[in-house]
Short mmCIF file of C-alpha atoms in Angstrom, two decimals:
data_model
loop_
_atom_site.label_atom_id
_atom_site.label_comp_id
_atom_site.label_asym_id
_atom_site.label_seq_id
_atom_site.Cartn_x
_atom_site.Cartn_y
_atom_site.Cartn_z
CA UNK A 124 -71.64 70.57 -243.11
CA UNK A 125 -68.49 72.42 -243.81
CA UNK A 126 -66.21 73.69 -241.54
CA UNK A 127 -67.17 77.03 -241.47
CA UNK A 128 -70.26 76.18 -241.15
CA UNK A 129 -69.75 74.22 -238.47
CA UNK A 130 -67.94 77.25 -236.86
CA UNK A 131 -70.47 79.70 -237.44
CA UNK A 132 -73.16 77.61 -236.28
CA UNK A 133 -70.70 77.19 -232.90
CA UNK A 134 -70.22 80.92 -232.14
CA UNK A 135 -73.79 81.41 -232.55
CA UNK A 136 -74.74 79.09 -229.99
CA UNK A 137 -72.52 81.29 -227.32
CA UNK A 138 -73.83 84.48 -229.15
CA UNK A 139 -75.73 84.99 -225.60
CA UNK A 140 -72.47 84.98 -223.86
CA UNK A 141 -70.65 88.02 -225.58
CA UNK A 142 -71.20 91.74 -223.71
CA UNK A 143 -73.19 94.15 -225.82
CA UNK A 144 -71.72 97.58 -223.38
CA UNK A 145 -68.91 96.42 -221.64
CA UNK A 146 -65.35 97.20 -223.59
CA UNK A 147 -64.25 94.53 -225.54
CA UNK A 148 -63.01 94.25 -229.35
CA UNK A 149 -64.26 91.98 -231.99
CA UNK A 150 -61.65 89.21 -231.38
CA UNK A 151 -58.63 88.17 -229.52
CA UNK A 152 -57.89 88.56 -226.20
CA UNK A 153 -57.92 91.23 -224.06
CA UNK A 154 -56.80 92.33 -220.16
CA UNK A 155 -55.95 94.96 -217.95
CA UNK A 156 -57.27 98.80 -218.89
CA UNK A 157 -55.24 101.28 -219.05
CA UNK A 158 -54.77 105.17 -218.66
CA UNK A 159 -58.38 106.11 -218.58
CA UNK A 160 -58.72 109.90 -219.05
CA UNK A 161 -61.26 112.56 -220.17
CA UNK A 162 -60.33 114.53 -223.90
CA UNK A 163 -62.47 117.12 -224.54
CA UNK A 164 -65.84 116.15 -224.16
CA UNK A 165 -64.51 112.26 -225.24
CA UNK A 166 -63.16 109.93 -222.61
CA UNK A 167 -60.88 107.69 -223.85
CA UNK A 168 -59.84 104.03 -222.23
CA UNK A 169 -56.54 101.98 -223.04
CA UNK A 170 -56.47 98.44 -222.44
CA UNK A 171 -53.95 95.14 -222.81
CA UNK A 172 -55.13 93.22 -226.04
CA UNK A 173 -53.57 90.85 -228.46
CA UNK A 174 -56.35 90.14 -231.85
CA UNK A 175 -56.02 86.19 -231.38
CA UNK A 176 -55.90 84.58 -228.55
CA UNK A 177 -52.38 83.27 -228.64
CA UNK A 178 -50.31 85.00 -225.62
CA UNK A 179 -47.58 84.38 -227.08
CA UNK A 180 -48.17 87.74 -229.62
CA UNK A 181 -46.81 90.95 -227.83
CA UNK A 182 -49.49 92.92 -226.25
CA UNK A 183 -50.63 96.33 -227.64
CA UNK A 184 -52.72 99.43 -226.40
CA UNK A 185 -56.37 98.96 -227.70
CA UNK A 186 -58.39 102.00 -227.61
CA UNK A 187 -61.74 103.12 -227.03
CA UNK A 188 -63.75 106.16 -226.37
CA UNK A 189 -67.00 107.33 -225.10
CA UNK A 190 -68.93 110.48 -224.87
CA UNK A 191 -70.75 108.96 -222.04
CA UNK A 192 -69.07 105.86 -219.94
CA UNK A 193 -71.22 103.60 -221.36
CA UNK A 194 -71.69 103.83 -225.10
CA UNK A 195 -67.77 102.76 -226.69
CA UNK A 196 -66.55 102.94 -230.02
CA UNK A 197 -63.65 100.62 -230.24
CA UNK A 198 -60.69 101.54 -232.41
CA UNK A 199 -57.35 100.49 -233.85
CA UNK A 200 -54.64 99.88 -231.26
CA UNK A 201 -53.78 102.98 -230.12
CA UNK A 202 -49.71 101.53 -229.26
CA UNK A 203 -47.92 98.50 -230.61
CA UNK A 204 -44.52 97.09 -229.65
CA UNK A 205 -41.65 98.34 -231.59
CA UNK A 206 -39.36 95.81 -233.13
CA UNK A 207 -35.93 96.52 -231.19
CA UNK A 208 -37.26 98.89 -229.22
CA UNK A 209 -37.52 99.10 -225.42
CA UNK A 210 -40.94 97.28 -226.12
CA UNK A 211 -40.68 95.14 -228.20
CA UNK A 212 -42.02 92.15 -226.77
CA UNK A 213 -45.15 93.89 -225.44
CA UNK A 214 -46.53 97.30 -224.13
CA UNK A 215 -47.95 96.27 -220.61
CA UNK A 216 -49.97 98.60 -217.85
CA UNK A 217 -49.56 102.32 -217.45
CA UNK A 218 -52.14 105.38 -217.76
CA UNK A 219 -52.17 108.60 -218.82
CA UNK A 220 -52.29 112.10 -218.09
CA UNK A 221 -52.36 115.42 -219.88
CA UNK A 222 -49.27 116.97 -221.02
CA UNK A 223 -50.00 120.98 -222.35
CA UNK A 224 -52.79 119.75 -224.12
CA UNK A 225 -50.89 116.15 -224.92
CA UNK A 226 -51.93 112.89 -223.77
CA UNK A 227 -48.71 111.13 -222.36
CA UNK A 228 -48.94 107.24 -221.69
CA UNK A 229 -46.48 105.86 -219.07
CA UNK A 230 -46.93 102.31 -219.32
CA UNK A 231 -44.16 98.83 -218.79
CA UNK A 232 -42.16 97.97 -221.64
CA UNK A 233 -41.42 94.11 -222.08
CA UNK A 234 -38.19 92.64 -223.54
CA UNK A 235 -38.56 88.66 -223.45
CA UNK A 236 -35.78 87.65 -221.15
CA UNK A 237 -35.24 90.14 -219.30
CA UNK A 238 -35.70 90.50 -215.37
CA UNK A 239 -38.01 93.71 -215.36
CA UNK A 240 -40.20 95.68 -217.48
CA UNK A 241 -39.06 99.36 -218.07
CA UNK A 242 -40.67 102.31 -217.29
CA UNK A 243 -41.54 103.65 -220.60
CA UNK A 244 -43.49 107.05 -221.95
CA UNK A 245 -44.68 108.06 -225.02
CA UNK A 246 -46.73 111.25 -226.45
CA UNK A 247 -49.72 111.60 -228.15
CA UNK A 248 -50.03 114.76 -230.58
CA UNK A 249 -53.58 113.41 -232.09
CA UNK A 250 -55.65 113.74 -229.21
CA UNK A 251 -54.91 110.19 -227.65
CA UNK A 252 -55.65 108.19 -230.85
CA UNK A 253 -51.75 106.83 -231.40
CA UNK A 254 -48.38 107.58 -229.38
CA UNK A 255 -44.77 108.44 -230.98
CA UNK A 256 -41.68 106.36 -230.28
CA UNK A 257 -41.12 105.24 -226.19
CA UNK A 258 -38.07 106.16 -223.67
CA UNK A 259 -37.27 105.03 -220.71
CA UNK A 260 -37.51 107.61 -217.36
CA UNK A 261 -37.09 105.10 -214.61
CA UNK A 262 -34.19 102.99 -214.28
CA UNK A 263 -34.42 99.37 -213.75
CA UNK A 264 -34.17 98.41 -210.00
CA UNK A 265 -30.54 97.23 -208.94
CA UNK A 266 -32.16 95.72 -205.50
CA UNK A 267 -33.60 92.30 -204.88
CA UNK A 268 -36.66 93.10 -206.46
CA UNK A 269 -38.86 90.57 -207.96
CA UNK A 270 -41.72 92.38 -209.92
CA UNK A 271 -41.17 96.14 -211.20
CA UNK A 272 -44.14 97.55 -212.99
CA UNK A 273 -47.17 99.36 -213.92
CA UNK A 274 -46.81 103.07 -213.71
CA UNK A 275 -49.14 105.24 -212.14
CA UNK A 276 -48.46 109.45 -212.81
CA UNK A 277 -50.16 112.29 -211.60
CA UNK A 278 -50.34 115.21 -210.36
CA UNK A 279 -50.65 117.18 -206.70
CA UNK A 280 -49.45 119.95 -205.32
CA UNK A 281 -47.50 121.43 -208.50
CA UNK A 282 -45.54 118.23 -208.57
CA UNK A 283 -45.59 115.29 -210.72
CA UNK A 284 -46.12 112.02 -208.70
CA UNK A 285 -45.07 108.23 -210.26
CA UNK A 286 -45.49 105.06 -208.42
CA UNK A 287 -44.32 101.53 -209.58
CA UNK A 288 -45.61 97.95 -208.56
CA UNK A 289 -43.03 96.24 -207.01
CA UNK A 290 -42.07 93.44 -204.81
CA UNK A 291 -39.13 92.44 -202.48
CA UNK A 292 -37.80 89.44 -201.11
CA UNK A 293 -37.63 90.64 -197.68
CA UNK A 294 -39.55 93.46 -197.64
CA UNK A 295 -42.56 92.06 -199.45
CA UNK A 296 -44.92 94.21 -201.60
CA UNK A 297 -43.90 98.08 -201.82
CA UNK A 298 -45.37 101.22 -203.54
CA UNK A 299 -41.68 102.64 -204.82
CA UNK A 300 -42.62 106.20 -205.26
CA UNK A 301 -40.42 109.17 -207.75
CA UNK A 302 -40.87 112.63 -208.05
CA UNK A 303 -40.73 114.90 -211.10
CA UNK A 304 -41.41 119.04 -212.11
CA UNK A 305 -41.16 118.65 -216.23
CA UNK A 306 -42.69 114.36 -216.67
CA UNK A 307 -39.01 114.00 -218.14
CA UNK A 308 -36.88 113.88 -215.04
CA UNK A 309 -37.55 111.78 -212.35
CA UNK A 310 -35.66 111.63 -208.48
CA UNK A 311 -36.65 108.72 -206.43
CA UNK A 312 -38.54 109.57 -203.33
CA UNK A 313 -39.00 106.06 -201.54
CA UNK A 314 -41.69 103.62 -200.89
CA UNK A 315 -44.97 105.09 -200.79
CA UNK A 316 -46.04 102.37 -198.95
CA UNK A 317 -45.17 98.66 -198.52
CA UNK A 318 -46.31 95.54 -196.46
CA UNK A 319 -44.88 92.29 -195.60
CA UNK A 320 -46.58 89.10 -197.04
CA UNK A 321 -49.49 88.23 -195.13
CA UNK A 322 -53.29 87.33 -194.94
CA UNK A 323 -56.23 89.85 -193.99
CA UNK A 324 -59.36 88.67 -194.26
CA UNK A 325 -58.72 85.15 -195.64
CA UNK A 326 -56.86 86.43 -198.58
CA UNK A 327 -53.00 87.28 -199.69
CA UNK A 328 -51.87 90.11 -199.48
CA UNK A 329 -49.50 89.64 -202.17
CA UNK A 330 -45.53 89.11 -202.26
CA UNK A 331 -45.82 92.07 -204.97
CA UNK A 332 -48.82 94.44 -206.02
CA UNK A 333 -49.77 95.13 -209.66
CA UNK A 334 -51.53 98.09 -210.98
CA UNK A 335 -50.89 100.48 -208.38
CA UNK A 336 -53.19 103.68 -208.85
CA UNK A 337 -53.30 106.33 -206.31
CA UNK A 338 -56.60 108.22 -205.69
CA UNK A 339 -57.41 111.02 -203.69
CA UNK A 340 -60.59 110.59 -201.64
CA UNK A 341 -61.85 113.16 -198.62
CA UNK A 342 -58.02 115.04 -198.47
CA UNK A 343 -57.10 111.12 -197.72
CA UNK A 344 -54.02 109.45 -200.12
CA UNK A 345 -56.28 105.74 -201.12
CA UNK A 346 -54.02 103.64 -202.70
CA UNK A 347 -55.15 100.44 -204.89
CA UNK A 348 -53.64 97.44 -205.96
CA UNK A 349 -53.91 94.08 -207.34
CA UNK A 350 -51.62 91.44 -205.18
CA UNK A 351 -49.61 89.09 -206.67
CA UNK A 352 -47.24 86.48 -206.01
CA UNK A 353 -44.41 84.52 -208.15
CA UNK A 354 -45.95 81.40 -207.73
CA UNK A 355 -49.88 82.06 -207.60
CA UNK A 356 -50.12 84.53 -209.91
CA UNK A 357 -53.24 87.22 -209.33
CA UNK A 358 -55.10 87.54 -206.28
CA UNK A 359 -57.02 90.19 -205.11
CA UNK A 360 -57.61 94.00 -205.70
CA UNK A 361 -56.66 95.72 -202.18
CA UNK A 362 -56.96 99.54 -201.41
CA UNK A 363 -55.76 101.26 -198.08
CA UNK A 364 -54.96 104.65 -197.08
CA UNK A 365 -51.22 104.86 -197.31
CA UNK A 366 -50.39 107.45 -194.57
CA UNK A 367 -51.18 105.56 -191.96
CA UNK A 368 -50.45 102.03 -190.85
CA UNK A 369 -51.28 99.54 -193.90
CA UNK A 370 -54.74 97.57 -193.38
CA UNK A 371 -55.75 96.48 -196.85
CA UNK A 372 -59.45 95.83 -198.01
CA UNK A 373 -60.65 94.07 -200.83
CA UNK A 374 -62.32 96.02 -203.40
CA UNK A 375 -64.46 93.83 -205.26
CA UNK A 376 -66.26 90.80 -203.14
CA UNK A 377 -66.47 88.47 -206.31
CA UNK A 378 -64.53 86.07 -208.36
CA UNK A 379 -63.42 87.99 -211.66
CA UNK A 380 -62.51 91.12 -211.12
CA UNK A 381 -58.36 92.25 -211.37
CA UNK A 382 -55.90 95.10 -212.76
CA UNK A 383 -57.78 98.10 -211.49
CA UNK A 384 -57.66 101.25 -213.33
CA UNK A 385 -58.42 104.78 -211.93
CA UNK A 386 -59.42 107.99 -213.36
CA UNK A 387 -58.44 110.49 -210.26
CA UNK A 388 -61.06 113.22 -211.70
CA UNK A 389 -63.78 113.46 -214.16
CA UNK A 390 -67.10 114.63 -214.89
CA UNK A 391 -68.74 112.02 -211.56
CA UNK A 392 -65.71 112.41 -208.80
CA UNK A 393 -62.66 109.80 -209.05
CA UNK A 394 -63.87 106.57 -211.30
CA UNK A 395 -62.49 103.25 -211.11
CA UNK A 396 -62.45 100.70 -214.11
CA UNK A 397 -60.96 96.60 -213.80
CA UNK A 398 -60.65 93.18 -215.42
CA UNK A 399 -63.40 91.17 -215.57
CA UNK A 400 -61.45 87.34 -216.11
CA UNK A 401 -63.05 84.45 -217.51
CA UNK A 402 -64.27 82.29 -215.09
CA UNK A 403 -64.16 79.63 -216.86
CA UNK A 404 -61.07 77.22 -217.92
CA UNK A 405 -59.13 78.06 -221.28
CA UNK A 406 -60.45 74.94 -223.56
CA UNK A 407 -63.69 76.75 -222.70
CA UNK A 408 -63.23 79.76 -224.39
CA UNK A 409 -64.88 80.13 -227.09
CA UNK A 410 -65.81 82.59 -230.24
CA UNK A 411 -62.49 83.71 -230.42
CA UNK A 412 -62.55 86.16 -227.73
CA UNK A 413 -62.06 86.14 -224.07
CA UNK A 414 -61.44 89.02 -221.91
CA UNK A 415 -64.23 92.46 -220.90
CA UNK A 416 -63.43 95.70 -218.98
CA UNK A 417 -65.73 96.53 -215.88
CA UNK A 418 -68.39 99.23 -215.82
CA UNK A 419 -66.94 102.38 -214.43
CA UNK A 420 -67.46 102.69 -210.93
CA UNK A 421 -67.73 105.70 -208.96
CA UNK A 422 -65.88 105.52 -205.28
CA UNK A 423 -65.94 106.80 -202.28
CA UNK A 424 -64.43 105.84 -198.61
CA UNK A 425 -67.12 103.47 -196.36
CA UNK A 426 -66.54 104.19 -192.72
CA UNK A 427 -63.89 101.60 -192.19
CA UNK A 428 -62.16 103.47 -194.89
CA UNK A 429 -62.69 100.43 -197.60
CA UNK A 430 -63.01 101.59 -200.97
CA UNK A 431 -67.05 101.40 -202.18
CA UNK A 432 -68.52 101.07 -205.61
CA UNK A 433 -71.61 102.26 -207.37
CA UNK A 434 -72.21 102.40 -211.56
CA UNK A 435 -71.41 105.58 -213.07
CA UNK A 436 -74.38 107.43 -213.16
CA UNK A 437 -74.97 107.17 -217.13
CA UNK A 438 -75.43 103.35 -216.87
CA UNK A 439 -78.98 104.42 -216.32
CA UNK A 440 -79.47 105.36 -219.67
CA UNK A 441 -78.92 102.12 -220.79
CA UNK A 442 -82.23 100.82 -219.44
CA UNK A 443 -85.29 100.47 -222.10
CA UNK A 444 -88.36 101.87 -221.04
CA UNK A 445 -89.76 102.14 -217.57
CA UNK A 446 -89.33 99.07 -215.90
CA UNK A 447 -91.72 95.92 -215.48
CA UNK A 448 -91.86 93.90 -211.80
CA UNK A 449 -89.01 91.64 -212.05
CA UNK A 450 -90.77 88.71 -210.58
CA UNK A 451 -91.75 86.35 -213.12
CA UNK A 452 -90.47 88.51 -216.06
CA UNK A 453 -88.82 87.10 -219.18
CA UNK A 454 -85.07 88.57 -219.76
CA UNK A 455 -82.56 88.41 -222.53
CA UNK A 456 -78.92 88.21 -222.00
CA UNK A 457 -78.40 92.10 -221.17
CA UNK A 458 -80.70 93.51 -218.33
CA UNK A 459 -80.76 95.15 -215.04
CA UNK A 460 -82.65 93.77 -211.65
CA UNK A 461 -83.17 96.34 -209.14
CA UNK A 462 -84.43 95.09 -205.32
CA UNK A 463 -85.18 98.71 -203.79
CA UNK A 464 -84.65 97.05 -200.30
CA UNK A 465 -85.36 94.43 -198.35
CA UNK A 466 -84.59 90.63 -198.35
CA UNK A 467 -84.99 87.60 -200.54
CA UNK A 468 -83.83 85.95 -203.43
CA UNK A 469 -82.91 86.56 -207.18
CA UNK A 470 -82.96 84.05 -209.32
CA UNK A 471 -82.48 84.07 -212.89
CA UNK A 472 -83.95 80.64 -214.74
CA UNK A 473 -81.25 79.72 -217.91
CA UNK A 474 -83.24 76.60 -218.01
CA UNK A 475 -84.43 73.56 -215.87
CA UNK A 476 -80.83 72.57 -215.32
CA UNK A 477 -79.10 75.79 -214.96
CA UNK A 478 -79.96 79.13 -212.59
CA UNK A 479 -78.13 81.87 -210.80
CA UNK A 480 -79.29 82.81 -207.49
CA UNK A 481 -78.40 86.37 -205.65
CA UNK A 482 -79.78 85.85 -201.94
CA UNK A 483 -80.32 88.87 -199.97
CA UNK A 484 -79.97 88.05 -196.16
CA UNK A 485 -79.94 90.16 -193.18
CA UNK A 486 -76.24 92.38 -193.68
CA UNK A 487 -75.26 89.79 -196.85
CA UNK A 488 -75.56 89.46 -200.51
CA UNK A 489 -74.82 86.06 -201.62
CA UNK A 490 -74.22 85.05 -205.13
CA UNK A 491 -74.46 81.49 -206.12
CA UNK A 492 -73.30 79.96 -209.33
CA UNK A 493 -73.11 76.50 -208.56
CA UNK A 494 -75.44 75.54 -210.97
CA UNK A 495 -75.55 78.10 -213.77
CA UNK A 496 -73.99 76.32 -215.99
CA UNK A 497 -74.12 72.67 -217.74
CA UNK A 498 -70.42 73.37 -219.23
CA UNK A 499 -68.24 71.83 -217.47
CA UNK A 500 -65.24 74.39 -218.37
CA UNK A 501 -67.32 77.18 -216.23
CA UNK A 502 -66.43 77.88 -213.03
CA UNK A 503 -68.93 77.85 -210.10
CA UNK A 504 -69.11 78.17 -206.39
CA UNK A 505 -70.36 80.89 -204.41
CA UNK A 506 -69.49 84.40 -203.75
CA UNK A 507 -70.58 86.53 -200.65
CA UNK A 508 -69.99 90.27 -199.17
CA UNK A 509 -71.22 91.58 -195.79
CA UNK A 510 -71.92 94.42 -194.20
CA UNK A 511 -73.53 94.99 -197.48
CA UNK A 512 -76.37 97.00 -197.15
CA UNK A 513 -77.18 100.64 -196.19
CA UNK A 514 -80.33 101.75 -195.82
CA UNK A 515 -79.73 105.57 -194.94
CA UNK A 516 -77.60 105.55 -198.25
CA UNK A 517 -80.61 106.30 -200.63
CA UNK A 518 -79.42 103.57 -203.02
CA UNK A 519 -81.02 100.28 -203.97
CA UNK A 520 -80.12 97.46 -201.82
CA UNK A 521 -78.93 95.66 -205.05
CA UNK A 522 -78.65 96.46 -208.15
CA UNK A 523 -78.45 93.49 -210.82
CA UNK A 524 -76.51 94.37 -213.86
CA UNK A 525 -76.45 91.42 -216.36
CA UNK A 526 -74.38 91.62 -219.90
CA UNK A 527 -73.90 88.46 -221.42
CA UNK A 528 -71.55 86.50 -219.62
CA UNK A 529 -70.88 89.54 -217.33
CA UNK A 530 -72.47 89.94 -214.26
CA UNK A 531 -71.45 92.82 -211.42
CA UNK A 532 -73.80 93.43 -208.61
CA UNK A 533 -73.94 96.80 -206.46
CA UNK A 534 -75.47 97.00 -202.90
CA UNK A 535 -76.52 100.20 -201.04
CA UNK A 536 -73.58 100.20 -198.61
CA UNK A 537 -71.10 100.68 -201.72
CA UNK A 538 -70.14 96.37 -201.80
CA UNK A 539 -69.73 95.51 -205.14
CA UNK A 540 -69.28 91.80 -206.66
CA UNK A 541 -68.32 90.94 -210.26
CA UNK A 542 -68.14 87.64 -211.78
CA UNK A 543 -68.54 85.41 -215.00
CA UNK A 544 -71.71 83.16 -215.94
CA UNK A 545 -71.68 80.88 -218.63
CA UNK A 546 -74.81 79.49 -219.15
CA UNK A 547 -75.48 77.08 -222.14
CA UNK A 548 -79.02 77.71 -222.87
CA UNK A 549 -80.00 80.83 -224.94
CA UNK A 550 -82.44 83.96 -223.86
CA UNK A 551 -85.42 84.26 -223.37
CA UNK A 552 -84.71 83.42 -219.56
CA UNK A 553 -87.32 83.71 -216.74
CA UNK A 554 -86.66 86.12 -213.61
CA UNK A 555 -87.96 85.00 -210.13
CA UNK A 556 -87.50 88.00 -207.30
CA UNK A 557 -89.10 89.62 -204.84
CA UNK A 558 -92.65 91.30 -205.23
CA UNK A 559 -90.88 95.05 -204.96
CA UNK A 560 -88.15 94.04 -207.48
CA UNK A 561 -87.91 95.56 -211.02
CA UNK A 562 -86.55 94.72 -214.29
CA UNK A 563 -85.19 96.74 -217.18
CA UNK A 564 -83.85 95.04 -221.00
CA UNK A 565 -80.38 97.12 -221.35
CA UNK A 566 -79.54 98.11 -224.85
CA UNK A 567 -77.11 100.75 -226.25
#
């Protein structure tokens, strides 16, 4: 056998494992969206890519669109760094907005060695499909900051709006906020928010936050980030209201899910879009890709003002036929498991060896991936959100969504969980559920 064969005959064995309608490209690697916003009757999504999987190549804009949320047509890069310029080492998280008909990206420059990213925008005049040459609008910070990045722009009140991600050493993470009337230039207007380093819940708060976005949610100012520290790296996706006293929430109660994106208005209400990570260690990786964007997720405020998910309404259209009881049904890799209400378990059957269980219990949904996969590079363990079910809501008490090695589930009360499965046996898999459940094949 040659060597390509040998390679071809390797990426079809973890053929199973690749999305079929989450955003991805072909190859390389891929991270944090970016600058989501509705064209016209397109909607177009940025995200953090590189085509190989080396990080050390400078990350570009990749590009999608979608006349629907759930059916994307990837394209070429929509931004790549500019030798010498203020990016040239790598165009990093920003978004969007509209300009008099323009679509203007602020997003983080990189410059390898130095201490910051800068603040960076650049207009579209082709509808969103490419960007002209960057300038700066921010200056660096001159404090004792020790992260400055990701801007987030909009608009309220006739004003232009810009918050940074930032982090100080003794003030902890911070929400440095600027203020603008032409998107050209900007006058700082102090911390929008900020928060000593702690723990809530069992988790960091962060000693910096990524990826601020800034939503607007019943006349309420919902800010949310991804926490981050110098030595740890990424944590967890918080949101909070920032005019009153901070109490951060998580946003997603699984493993995988970071660098969230938001789209304040569109067609459903304020959407928000993240990064699903691997789950599973780098030697691992396989097919020469590793990285998917979330579904979209419609949000709204739960009554102890956490942030709460559902799917944008158009993943429904993704479902094949009329549904089937899920009990005992055969799947392949991309389907949907719906338990109306009630309790019990979900379990999908890879093989004899390998399973996922979803265990609906009283006011909890547990996942459980402990043994869903043989590979030893996959990560496993269990997942759990409470106070996750509703029943006044109107929704399903979960709803299953399965693509390939992607796997976010939504309960009635708005919980959402997202996280990676890596099982090594190929579809056809067997579903065992609860007699009410139903199943659904997904396909684009």
């Amino acid at each position: 056998m040659t060597q390509t064969q040998s390679a071809a005959r390797s990426a079809e064995a973890v053929a199973h494992l690749r999305p079929a309608f989450h955003i991805r490209p072909p190859r390389g690697y891929l991270n944090d969206p970016n600058g989501p916003i509705e064209v016209g009757d397109d909607v177009h999504l940025y995200f953090q890519s590189r085509p190989t999987l080396d990080h050390h190549v400078p990350v570009e804009w990749g590009h999608a669109t979608s006349p629907d949320y759930v059916r994307w047509t990837v394209h070429r890069p929509a931004m790549a760094p500019r030798p010498g310029g203020p990016d040239t080492d790598g165009c990093w998280s920003g978004n969007t907005v509209l300009d008099d008909g323009r679509v203007r990206a602020f997003y983080s420059g990189r410059i390898e060695g130095r201490p910051y990213q800068s603040v960076l925008t650049a207009v579209s005049d082709d509808g969103g499909r490419s960007f002209g040459p960057p300038y700066q609008v921010v200056p660096d910070p001159s404090d004792d900051a020790i992260m400055f990045r990701d801007p987030f722009v909009w608009q309220e009140n006739g004003s232009w709006w810009m918050v940074v991600g930032a982090g100080y050493v003794d003030r902890g993470a911070s929400i440095p906020s600027y203020r603008s009337t032409d998107l050209e230039n900007w006058t700082y207007a102090g911390p929008l928010a900020e928060l000593p380093r702690g723990v809530v819940d069992g988790h960091d708060t962060g000693a910096a936050w990524e990826c601020p976005q800034m939503l607007t949610i019943d006349g309420r100012r919902i800010a949310v980030v991804a926490s981050w520290s110098p030595e740890g790296g990424p944590d967890e996706v918080l949101s909070f209201d920032v005019d009153v006293p901070v109490v951060p929430r998580r946003v997603d109660h699984g493993t995988n899910f970071y660098a969230p994106s938001a789209l304040r208005d569109s067609r459903f209400g304020p959407l928000l879009f993240g990064w699903l990570t691997e789950g599973r260690d780098r030697p691992g990786w396989t097919d020469h890709w590793a990285g998917v964007i979330s579904l979209p997720r419609v949000v709204w405020l739960g009554p102890d003002s956490s942030l709460r998910c559902a799917p944008v309404p158009t993943v429904d259209t993704l479902r094949v036929g009329d549904g089937s009881p899920a009990d005992g049904a055969s799947t392949g890799a991309q389907c949907e498991i719906v338990v109306p209400e009630g309790s019990g378990q979900v379990v999908i059957h890879f093989s004899e060896q390998e399973r996922l269980v979803i265990e609906l219990d009283a006011d909890t949904l547990t996942i459980d991936r402990t043994q869903a996969s043989l590979n030893h590079h996959a990560h496993g363990g269990r997942m759990q959100a409470t106070d996750a079910f509703d029943p006044s809501s109107h929704r399903p008490a979960a709803r299953i969504i399965l693509d390939g090695s992607t796997l976010e589930v939504f309960t009635s009360a708005g919980r959402v969980l997202s996280t990676r499965v890596y099982p090594t046996t190929p579809p056809t898999w067997t579903v065992e559920a609860p007699t009410n459940a139903r199943h659904w094949p997904l396909a684009r």
